[in-house]
Coordinates of N, CA and C in Angstrom, one line a residue:
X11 N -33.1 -16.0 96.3 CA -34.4 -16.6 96.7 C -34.9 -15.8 97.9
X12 N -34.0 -15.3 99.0 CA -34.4 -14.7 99.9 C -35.1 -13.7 99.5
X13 N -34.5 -12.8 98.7 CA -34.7 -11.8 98.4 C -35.8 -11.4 97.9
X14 N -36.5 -12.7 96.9 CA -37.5 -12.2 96.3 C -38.8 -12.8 96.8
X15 N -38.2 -13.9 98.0 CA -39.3 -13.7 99.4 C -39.8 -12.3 99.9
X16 N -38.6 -11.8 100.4 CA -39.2 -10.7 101.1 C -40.1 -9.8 100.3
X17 N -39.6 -9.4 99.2 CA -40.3 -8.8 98.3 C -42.1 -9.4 97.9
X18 N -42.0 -10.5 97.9 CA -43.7 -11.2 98.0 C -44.2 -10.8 99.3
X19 N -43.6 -10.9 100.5 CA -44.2 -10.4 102.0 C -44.3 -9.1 101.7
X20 N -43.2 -8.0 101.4 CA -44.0 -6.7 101.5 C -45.0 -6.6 100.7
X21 N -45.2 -7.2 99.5 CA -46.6 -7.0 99.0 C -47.7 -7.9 99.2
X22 N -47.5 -8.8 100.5 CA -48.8 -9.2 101.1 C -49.3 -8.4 101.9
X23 N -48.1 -7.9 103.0 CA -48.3 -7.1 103.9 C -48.9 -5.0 103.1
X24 N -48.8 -4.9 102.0 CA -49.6 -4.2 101.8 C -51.0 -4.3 101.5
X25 N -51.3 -5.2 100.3 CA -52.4 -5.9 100.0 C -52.8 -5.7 101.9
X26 N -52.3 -6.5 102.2 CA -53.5 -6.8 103.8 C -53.4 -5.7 104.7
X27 N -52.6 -4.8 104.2 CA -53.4 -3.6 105.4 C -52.4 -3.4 106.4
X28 N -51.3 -4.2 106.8 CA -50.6 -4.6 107.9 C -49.0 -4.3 107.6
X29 N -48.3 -4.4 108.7 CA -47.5 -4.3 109.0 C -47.0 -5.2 109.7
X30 N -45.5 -6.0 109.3 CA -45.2 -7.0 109.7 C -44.9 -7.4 111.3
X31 N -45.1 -6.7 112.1 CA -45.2 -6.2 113.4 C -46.6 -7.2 113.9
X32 N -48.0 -7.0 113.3 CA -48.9 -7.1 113.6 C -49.3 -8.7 113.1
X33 N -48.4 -8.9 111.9 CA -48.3 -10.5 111.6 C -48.1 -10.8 112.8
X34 N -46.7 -10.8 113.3 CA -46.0 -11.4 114.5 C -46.8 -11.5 115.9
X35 N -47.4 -10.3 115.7 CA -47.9 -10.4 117.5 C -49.2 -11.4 117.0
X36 N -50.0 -11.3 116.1 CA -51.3 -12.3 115.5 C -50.6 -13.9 116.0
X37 N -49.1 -13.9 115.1 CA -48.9 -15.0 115.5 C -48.5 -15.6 116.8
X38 N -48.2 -14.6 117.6 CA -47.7 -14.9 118.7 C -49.1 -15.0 119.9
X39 N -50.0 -14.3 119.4 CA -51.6 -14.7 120.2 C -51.8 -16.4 119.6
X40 N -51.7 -16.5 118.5 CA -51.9 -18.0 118.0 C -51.5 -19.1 118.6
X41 N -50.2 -18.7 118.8 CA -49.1 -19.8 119.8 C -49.7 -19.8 121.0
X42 N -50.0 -18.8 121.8 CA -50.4 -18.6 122.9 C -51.7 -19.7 123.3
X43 N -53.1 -19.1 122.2 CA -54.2 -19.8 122.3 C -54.1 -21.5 121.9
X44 N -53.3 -21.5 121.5 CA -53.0 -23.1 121.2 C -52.3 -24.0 122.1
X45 N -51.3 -22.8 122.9 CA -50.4 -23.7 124.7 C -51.6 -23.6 125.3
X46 N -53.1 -22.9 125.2 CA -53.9 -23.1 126.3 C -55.2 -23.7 125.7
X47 N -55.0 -23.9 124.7 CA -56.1 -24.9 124.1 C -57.5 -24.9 123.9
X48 N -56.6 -23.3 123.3 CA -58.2 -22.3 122.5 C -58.1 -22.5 121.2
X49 N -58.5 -24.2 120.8 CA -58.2 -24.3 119.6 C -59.3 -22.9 118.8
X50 N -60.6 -23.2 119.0 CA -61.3 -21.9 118.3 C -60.6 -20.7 117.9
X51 N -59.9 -20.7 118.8 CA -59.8 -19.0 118.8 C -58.3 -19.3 117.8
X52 N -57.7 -19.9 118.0 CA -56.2 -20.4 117.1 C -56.4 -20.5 115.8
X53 N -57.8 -21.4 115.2 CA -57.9 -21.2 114.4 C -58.8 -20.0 113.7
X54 N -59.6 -18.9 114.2 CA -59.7 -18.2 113.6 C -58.9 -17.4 113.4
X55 N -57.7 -17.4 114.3 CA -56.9 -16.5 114.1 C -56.0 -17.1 112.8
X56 N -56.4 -18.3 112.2 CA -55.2 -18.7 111.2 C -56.2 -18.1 109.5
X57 N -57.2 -18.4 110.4 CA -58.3 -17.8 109.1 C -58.6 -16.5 108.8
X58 N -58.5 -15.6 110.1 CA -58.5 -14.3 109.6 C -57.3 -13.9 108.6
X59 N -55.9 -14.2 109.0 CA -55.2 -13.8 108.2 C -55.0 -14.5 107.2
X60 N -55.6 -15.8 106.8 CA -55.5 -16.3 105.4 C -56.5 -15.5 104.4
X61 N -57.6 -15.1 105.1 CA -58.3 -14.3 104.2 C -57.7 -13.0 103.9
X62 N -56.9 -12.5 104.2 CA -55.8 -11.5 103.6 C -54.6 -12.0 102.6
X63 N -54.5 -13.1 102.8 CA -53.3 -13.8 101.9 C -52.1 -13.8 102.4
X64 N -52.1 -14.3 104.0 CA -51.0 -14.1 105.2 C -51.3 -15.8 105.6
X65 N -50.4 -16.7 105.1 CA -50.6 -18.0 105.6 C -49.4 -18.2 106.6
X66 N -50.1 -19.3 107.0 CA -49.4 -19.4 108.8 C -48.4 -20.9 108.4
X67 N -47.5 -21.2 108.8 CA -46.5 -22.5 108.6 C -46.5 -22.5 109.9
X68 N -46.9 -24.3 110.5 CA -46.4 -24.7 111.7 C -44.8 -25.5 111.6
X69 N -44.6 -25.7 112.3 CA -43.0 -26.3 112.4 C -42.3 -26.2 113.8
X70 N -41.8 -27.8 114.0 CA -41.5 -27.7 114.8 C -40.8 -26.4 115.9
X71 N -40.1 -25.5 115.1 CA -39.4 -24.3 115.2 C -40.1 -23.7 115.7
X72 N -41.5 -23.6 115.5 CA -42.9 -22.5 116.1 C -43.2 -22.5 114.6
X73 N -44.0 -21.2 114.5 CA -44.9 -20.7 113.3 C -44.3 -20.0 112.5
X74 N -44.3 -19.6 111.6 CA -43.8 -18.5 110.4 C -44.9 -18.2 109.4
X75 N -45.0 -17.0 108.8 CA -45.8 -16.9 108.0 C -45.1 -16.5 106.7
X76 N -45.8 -17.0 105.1 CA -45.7 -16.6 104.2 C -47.0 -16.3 103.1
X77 N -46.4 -15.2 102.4 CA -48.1 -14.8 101.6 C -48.3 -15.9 100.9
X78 N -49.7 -15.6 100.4 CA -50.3 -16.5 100.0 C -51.7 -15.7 98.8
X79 N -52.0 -16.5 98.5 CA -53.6 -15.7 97.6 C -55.0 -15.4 99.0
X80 N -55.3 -14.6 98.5 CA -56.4 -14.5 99.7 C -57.5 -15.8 99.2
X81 N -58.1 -15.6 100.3 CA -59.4 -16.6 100.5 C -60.2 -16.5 99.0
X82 N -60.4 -15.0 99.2 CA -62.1 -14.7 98.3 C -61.0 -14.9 97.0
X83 N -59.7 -14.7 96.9 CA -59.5 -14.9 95.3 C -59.3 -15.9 95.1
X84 N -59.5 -17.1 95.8 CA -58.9 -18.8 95.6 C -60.4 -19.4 95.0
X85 N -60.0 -20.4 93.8 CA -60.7 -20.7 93.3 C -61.5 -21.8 93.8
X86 N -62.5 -22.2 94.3 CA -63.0 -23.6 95.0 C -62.5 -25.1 94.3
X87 N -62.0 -25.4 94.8 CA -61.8 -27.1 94.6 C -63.5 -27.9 94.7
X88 N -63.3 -28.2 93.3 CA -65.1 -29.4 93.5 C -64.5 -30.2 92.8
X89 N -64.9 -31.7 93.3 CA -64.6 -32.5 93.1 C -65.9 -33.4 92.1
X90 N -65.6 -34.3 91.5 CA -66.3 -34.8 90.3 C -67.2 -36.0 90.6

């Protein structure tokens, strides 16, 4: 299972341009803006990388990220 985690992340982390380096430090401004209670800024920072298909997991633990679909390719939810 691990394994073919990682394998999904290196190909988020291509799709998005990045380097898993640059997840980390993103997430580590996130944590930051959030102990000082920039929610704004915390959450654009969860939305900039969801629009690459880099989703954010809170948890007690702190944050972790796993890929995800990007934004523009997610289909809209409407309701009836």
């Amino acid at each position: 299972y691990s394994e073919v985690l990682e394998q999904l992340k290196e190909k988020a982390l291509k799709r998005a341009g990045l380097e898993e380096e640059d997840v980390l430090q993103r997430v580590q401004e996130r944590t930051d803006a959030r102990k000082n209670k920039e929610y704004e800024r915390s959450d654009a920072i969860r939305k900039d990388l969801a629009s690459v298909g880099i989703a954010l997991m809170d948890s007690p633990e702190g944050t972790t990220w796993r890929p995800a679909i990007p934004l523009a390719l997610q289909e809209p939810v409407t309701t009836p």
